[in-house]
Amino acid sequence: MYKPIGFWSAVSMGIGAMVGAGIFALLGEASTISGSAVYLSFIIGGMIALFSRYSLGKLGARYPSAGGIVEYLTQAYGVGLFTGTQPRMQPHHQLPSKPRTAPEK
């Protein structure tokens, strides 16, 4: 049973992906630091997110594919970008898991 994603479902998923749980964890600390001007940080952050989503929407309209950001980077830099940066970035992605998986002496 295939049910397409509607407008409000897509908006909810987008907000959930951008907001995440960090807003609940850091809201008290942010209000302690900035006081009553904490709403300004939400306005500024919302504007930054709006511009980011606008540019991704324009890219999606220009290069329609299921590849997402990978497709946009491939269009801009070519296929070699991913094969060239993978060996360089792989240790950085594995680094946080090394201490947890290393055997104890």
CSV table of C-alpha atoms in Angstrom, one decimal:
chain,number,residue,atom,x,y,z
A,1,MET,CA,0.0,0.0,0.0
A,2,TYR,CA,1.8,3.1,-1.2
A,3,LYS,CA,0.8,6.4,0.4
A,4,PRO,CA,2.5,9.5,-1.0
A,5,ILE,CA,3.9,12.1,1.3
A,6,GLY,CA,1.6,15.2,1.5
A,7,PHE,CA,2.6,18.8,2.0
A,8,TRP,CA,2.1,18.9,5.7
A,9,SER,CA,3.9,15.6,6.2
A,10,ALA,CA,6.9,16.9,4.3
A,11,VAL,CA,6.8,20.2,6.3
A,12,SER,CA,6.7,18.2,9.6
A,13,MET,CA,9.6,15.9,8.5
A,14,GLY,CA,11.6,19.0,7.5
A,15,ILE,CA,11.0,20.8,10.8
A,16,GLY,CA,11.8,17.6,12.7
A,17,ALA,CA,15.0,17.1,10.8
A,18,MET,CA,16.2,20.7,11.4
A,19,VAL,CA,15.1,21.1,15.0
A,20,GLY,CA,15.9,17.7,16.4
A,21,ALA,CA,16.3,17.3,20.1
A,22,GLY,CA,19.0,20.0,20.5
A,23,ILE,CA,16.4,22.7,20.9
A,24,PHE,CA,15.1,21.0,24.1
A,25,ALA,CA,18.5,20.3,25.5
A,26,LEU,CA,20.0,23.7,25.0
A,27,LEU,CA,17.0,26.1,25.3
A,28,GLY,CA,17.6,26.7,29.0
A,29,GLU,CA,21.3,27.4,28.6
A,30,ALA,CA,20.6,29.7,25.6
A,31,SER,CA,18.0,31.7,27.6
A,32,THR,CA,20.5,31.9,30.6
A,33,ILE,CA,23.1,33.4,28.4
A,34,SER,CA,21.0,35.8,26.3
A,35,GLY,CA,18.2,36.5,28.7
A,36,SER,CA,15.0,37.9,27.2
A,37,ALA,CA,16.6,38.3,23.7
A,38,VAL,CA,16.6,34.5,23.2
A,39,TYR,CA,13.8,34.9,20.6
A,40,LEU,CA,16.3,36.8,18.4
A,41,SER,CA,18.5,33.7,18.0
A,42,PHE,CA,15.4,31.8,16.8
A,43,ILE,CA,14.6,34.5,14.3
A,44,ILE,CA,18.2,34.6,13.0
A,45,GLY,CA,18.4,30.8,12.9
A,46,GLY,CA,15.1,30.6,11.1
A,47,MET,CA,16.3,33.1,8.4
A,48,ILE,CA,19.5,31.1,7.9
A,49,ALA,CA,17.5,27.9,7.6
A,50,LEU,CA,15.1,29.6,5.2
A,51,PHE,CA,17.9,30.7,2.9
A,52,SER,CA,19.5,27.3,3.0
A,53,ARG,CA,16.2,25.5,2.2
A,54,TYR,CA,15.5,28.0,-0.6
A,55,SER,CA,18.9,27.3,-2.3
A,56,LEU,CA,18.4,23.6,-2.0
A,57,GLY,CA,14.9,23.9,-3.4
A,58,LYS,CA,16.3,25.8,-6.4
A,59,LEU,CA,18.9,23.2,-7.0
A,60,GLY,CA,16.3,20.5,-6.7
A,61,ALA,CA,14.2,22.2,-9.4
A,62,ARG,CA,17.2,22.5,-11.7
A,63,TYR,CA,18.6,19.0,-11.2
A,64,PRO,CA,15.7,16.7,-10.4
A,65,SER,CA,17.0,13.4,-9.2
A,66,ALA,CA,16.9,11.1,-6.2
A,67,GLY,CA,20.5,11.8,-5.4
A,68,GLY,CA,19.9,14.9,-3.4
A,69,ILE,CA,23.1,16.8,-2.3
A,70,VAL,CA,25.3,14.2,-3.9
A,71,GLU,CA,23.8,15.0,-7.3
A,72,TYR,CA,24.4,18.7,-6.8
A,73,LEU,CA,28.0,18.2,-5.8
A,74,THR,CA,28.5,15.8,-8.8
A,75,GLN,CA,27.1,18.4,-11.1
A,76,ALA,CA,29.4,21.1,-9.7
A,77,TYR,CA,32.7,19.1,-9.2
A,78,GLY,CA,32.3,15.9,-11.2
A,79,VAL,CA,32.4,12.3,-10.1
A,80,GLY,CA,36.0,12.4,-8.9
A,81,LEU,CA,35.1,14.5,-5.9
A,82,PHE,CA,33.7,11.6,-4.0
A,83,THR,CA,36.4,9.1,-5.0
A,84,GLY,CA,39.1,11.6,-4.1
A,85,THR,CA,37.8,12.7,-0.8
A,86,GLN,CA,36.6,9.3,0.5
A,87,PRO,CA,40.1,8.1,1.6
A,88,ARG,CA,40.8,11.4,3.2
A,89,MET,CA,37.5,11.7,5.1
A,90,GLN,CA,37.2,8.1,6.2
A,91,PRO,CA,39.5,8.3,9.2
A,92,HIS,CA,37.6,11.3,10.5
A,93,HIS,CA,34.3,9.4,10.4
A,94,GLN,CA,35.9,6.4,12.2
A,95,LEU,CA,37.7,8.4,14.8
A,96,PRO,CA,34.8,8.8,17.3
A,97,SER,CA,34.2,5.0,17.4
A,98,LYS,CA,37.9,4.0,17.9
A,99,PRO,CA,38.1,4.4,21.7
A,100,ARG,CA,34.9,2.4,22.2
A,101,THR,CA,35.9,-0.5,20.0
A,102,ALA,CA,39.6,-0.7,21.0
A,103,PRO,CA,40.4,-3.6,23.3
A,104,GLU,CA,41.5,-2.8,26.8
A,105,LYS,CA,45.0,-3.7,27.9
